[in-house]
Short mmCIF file of C-alpha atoms in Angstrom, two decimals:
data_model
loop_
_atom_site.label_atom_id
_atom_site.label_comp_id
_atom_site.label_asym_id
_atom_site.label_seq_id
_atom_site.Cartn_x
_atom_site.Cartn_y
_atom_site.Cartn_z
CA MET I 1 -182.08 69.45 -60.83
CA LYS I 2 -179.82 71.96 -62.60
CA LYS I 3 -177.42 71.86 -59.65
CA LEU I 4 -177.25 68.08 -59.84
CA LEU I 5 -176.58 68.19 -63.57
CA LEU I 6 -173.88 70.83 -63.05
CA LEU I 7 -172.26 68.72 -60.29
CA GLY I 8 -172.34 65.64 -62.51
CA ALA I 9 -170.71 67.53 -65.38
CA LEU I 10 -168.01 68.84 -63.04
CA ILE I 11 -167.23 65.35 -61.68
CA SER I 12 -167.09 63.95 -65.21
CA SER I 13 -164.72 66.67 -66.39
CA VAL I 14 -162.37 66.10 -63.43
CA ALA I 15 -162.43 62.33 -63.96
CA MET I 16 -161.58 62.73 -67.65
CA ALA I 17 -158.91 65.38 -67.14
CA GLY I 18 -155.47 64.01 -66.59
CA VAL I 19 -151.76 64.08 -67.26
CA VAL I 20 -149.56 61.45 -68.85
CA GLU I 21 -145.92 61.65 -67.86
CA VAL I 22 -142.99 59.73 -69.35
CA ARG I 23 -139.51 59.68 -67.82
CA VAL I 24 -136.07 58.21 -68.37
CA GLY I 25 -133.60 58.07 -65.51
CA ALA I 26 -130.44 56.60 -64.03
CA ASP I 27 -129.40 55.61 -60.51
CA LEU I 28 -127.18 57.99 -58.58
CA ALA I 29 -126.79 55.30 -55.92
CA ASN I 30 -128.27 51.93 -55.01
CA SER I 31 -127.90 49.23 -52.37
CA ALA I 32 -129.44 45.84 -51.62
CA LYS I 33 -129.55 44.53 -48.05
CA GLU I 34 -131.44 41.59 -46.55
CA SER I 35 -134.20 42.75 -44.20
CA ASN I 36 -132.69 40.90 -41.21
CA GLY I 37 -129.22 42.23 -41.91
CA TYR I 38 -127.68 38.80 -42.60
CA PHE I 39 -126.27 39.69 -46.00
CA GLU I 40 -126.17 42.27 -48.78
CA ILE I 41 -125.20 42.37 -52.43
CA ASN I 42 -121.83 44.09 -52.65
CA LYS I 43 -121.78 47.39 -54.55
CA ASP I 44 -119.09 45.90 -56.82
CA VAL I 45 -121.61 43.23 -57.84
CA LEU I 46 -124.81 45.31 -58.07
CA LYS I 47 -124.20 48.04 -60.61
CA ARG I 48 -126.12 51.28 -60.96
CA GLY I 49 -129.14 50.87 -63.19
CA PHE I 50 -131.47 52.78 -65.49
CA GLU I 51 -135.23 53.27 -65.51
CA LEU I 52 -138.05 53.96 -67.95
CA ALA I 53 -141.37 55.05 -66.44
CA ALA I 54 -144.84 56.24 -67.43
CA GLU I 55 -147.60 57.65 -65.20
CA TYR I 56 -151.18 58.79 -65.53
CA ARG I 57 -152.47 61.25 -62.91
CA THR I 58 -155.81 62.97 -62.36
CA PRO I 59 -156.15 66.26 -60.45
CA ILE I 60 -158.21 65.88 -57.26
CA THR I 61 -157.76 69.48 -56.14
CA GLU I 62 -155.89 72.42 -57.63
CA ASN I 63 -152.61 71.16 -56.17
CA PHE I 64 -153.14 67.45 -55.50
CA GLU I 65 -153.02 64.62 -58.06
CA LEU I 66 -153.62 60.89 -57.81
CA GLY I 67 -152.82 58.23 -60.36
CA GLY I 68 -150.82 55.18 -61.24
CA GLY I 69 -147.63 54.25 -63.00
CA ILE I 70 -145.52 51.49 -64.48
CA ALA I 71 -141.76 51.36 -64.86
CA TYR I 72 -138.92 49.16 -66.01
CA HIS I 73 -135.74 49.16 -63.94
CA TYR I 74 -132.58 47.19 -64.74
CA ASN I 75 -129.41 46.66 -62.71
CA LYS I 76 -126.50 44.63 -64.00
CA LEU I 77 -124.98 41.99 -61.71
CA SER I 78 -121.25 41.42 -62.24
CA ASP I 79 -118.78 38.93 -60.80
CA LYS I 80 -115.78 40.83 -62.18
CA ASP I 81 -114.59 42.06 -58.77
CA ILE I 82 -115.29 38.95 -56.68
CA SER I 83 -113.30 35.75 -56.32
CA PHE I 84 -116.09 33.36 -57.40
CA ASP I 85 -117.23 32.79 -60.97
CA TYR I 86 -121.02 33.30 -60.84
CA ASP I 87 -123.51 32.97 -63.66
CA MET I 88 -125.67 36.12 -63.35
CA SER I 89 -128.66 37.27 -65.39
CA GLY I 90 -129.09 40.76 -63.91
CA LEU I 91 -131.95 42.20 -61.88
CA HIS I 92 -135.06 43.14 -63.86
CA ALA I 93 -137.92 44.94 -62.09
CA VAL I 94 -141.31 46.09 -63.40
CA PRO I 95 -142.98 48.19 -60.66
CA VAL I 96 -146.73 48.80 -60.96
CA TYR I 97 -147.78 51.41 -58.42
CA ALA I 98 -150.23 54.05 -57.24
CA THR I 99 -148.83 57.54 -56.95
CA ALA I 100 -149.84 60.73 -55.13
CA ARG I 101 -148.33 64.11 -56.00
CA TYR I 102 -148.63 67.56 -54.45
CA ASN I 103 -147.74 70.57 -56.62
CA PHE I 104 -146.57 73.81 -55.01
CA LYS I 105 -148.15 76.07 -57.59
CA ASN I 106 -147.08 79.71 -57.76
CA SER I 107 -147.08 82.65 -60.12
CA SER I 108 -144.08 81.39 -62.12
CA GLU I 109 -143.89 78.61 -64.70
CA VAL I 110 -141.65 76.57 -62.38
CA THR I 111 -143.67 74.23 -60.14
CA PRO I 112 -141.92 72.25 -57.40
CA TYR I 113 -143.64 69.06 -56.22
CA VAL I 114 -143.38 66.12 -53.84
CA LYS I 115 -144.75 62.64 -54.39
CA ALA I 116 -145.15 59.16 -52.90
CA ASN I 117 -145.42 55.73 -54.58
CA LEU I 118 -146.84 52.42 -53.37
CA GLY I 119 -147.25 49.19 -55.33
CA ILE I 120 -145.76 45.87 -56.37
CA ALA I 121 -142.60 45.16 -58.36
CA PHE I 122 -142.52 42.11 -60.61
CA ASN I 123 -138.89 40.96 -60.39
CA SER I 124 -136.78 38.44 -62.23
CA GLY I 125 -133.13 37.50 -62.20
CA LYS I 126 -130.78 34.99 -60.66
CA ALA I 127 -127.21 34.29 -59.66
CA SER I 128 -125.77 30.78 -59.52
CA TYR I 129 -122.41 29.23 -58.73
CA ASN I 130 -121.20 25.73 -59.56
CA TYR I 131 -117.84 24.15 -58.81
CA SER I 132 -116.85 20.52 -59.10
CA SER I 133 -113.63 18.58 -58.62
CA SER I 134 -112.55 15.13 -57.49
CA LEU I 135 -112.56 16.41 -53.90
CA VAL I 136 -115.74 18.47 -53.62
CA SER I 137 -118.82 19.61 -55.51
CA VAL I 138 -120.50 22.91 -54.59
CA SER I 139 -123.52 24.73 -56.02
CA SER I 140 -125.56 27.73 -54.89
CA ASP I 141 -128.51 29.57 -56.43
CA TRP I 142 -130.19 32.90 -55.76
CA LYS I 143 -133.54 33.59 -57.41
CA PHE I 144 -135.38 36.94 -57.27
CA LYS I 145 -139.18 37.18 -57.11
CA SER I 146 -141.88 39.87 -56.83
CA GLY I 147 -142.31 42.07 -53.78
CA PHE I 148 -143.66 45.37 -52.44
CA TYR I 149 -142.51 48.64 -53.97
CA TYR I 150 -142.64 52.03 -52.26
CA GLY I 151 -140.87 55.37 -52.17
CA VAL I 152 -140.89 59.15 -52.10
CA GLY I 153 -139.62 61.83 -54.40
CA ALA I 154 -139.45 65.50 -55.30
CA GLY I 155 -138.96 67.45 -58.47
CA ILE I 156 -139.52 70.52 -60.57
CA GLN I 157 -141.82 70.99 -63.53
CA TYR I 158 -141.16 73.76 -66.06
CA LYS I 159 -143.98 74.00 -68.57
CA ASN I 160 -144.16 70.36 -69.76
CA PHE I 161 -140.63 69.36 -68.75
CA ILE I 162 -139.81 67.41 -65.59
CA ALA I 163 -136.68 66.95 -63.46
CA ASP I 164 -137.37 64.28 -60.85
CA LEU I 165 -135.37 62.82 -57.95
CA SER I 166 -136.85 59.81 -56.16
CA TYR I 167 -135.84 57.17 -53.65
CA ASN I 168 -137.71 53.89 -54.05
CA ILE I 169 -137.35 50.52 -52.33
CA ASN I 170 -138.03 47.28 -54.15
CA ALA I 171 -138.57 44.65 -51.42
CA ILE I 172 -137.45 41.66 -53.47
CA ARG I 173 -138.56 38.28 -52.22
CA GLY I 174 -136.23 35.46 -53.09
CA LYS I 175 -135.03 31.91 -52.54
CA TYR I 176 -131.52 30.68 -51.75
CA THR I 177 -130.26 27.10 -52.08
CA TYR I 178 -126.83 25.65 -51.31
CA ASN I 179 -125.48 22.14 -51.87
CA GLU I 180 -122.07 20.70 -51.00
CA THR I 181 -120.90 17.15 -51.58
CA ILE I 182 -117.61 15.46 -50.68
CA PRO I 183 -117.66 12.21 -52.66
CA GLY I 184 -117.76 9.16 -50.40
CA VAL I 185 -117.63 11.29 -47.24
CA SER I 186 -120.57 13.64 -46.71
CA SER I 187 -123.20 15.85 -48.27
CA TYR I 188 -124.85 19.04 -47.02
CA SER I 189 -127.68 21.18 -48.32
CA GLU I 190 -129.68 24.15 -47.12
CA GLU I 191 -132.55 26.25 -48.44
CA ASP I 192 -133.89 29.57 -47.26
CA LYS I 193 -136.16 32.43 -48.28
CA PHE I 194 -135.19 36.07 -47.97
CA THR I 195 -136.37 39.63 -48.57
CA LEU I 196 -133.79 41.88 -50.17
CA ASN I 197 -134.49 45.61 -49.82
CA HIS I 198 -133.16 47.16 -53.01
CA GLY I 199 -133.00 50.94 -52.50
CA MET I 200 -132.55 53.17 -55.56
CA LEU I 201 -131.85 56.91 -55.69
CA THR I 202 -132.86 57.78 -59.25
CA LEU I 203 -132.56 61.04 -61.16
CA SER I 204 -134.98 61.28 -64.10
CA LEU I 205 -135.93 63.68 -66.87
CA GLY I 206 -139.39 63.61 -68.35
CA TYR I 207 -142.19 65.22 -70.31
CA THR I 208 -145.91 65.58 -69.55
CA PHE I 209 -148.90 65.45 -71.89
CA GLY I 210 -152.12 67.07 -70.70
CA PHE I 211 -155.59 65.75 -71.61
#
């Protein structure tokens, strides 16, 4: 009976123990390519973004932690360097994910680690183009929707401070529509769905709070 009570107390203490981590970061590089390779968002259009993130992790073993996180990632879309005048709202992503982290603990206060993330990103944003004249009328729309989110990373923890480098992919689902009309002659329209793999190499700094 005493052993069972001791085991129950141990499980409860592990379940309650945990770490909250907050980070702020910026992209070192990013790209967005359609999964079938038909198109990509040019790097002159998709600008490097920033990220705010928070995680809660619970130690499973001395070195291994499991938990979850939420982040906000923003990338500006710009038509400055392209020939068409698009109306763009930017790419907003809110990833909600499970995370696993392995700490390489040693005798020093510097602890390297590796980690993996898996979840869903709630995306929003659009890009649209409209042109009209007496000869032709053209419109196109790109809308970004939620998709899978996954990635890997590595970093260093010194006391409560974190330096983190991660590569995550936001598999953005979206919808594309195109309409073209030549008055009195013809009209053409098409509609398609796509998955845009937005890869982000992000360097972050953070702080952990132990409970």
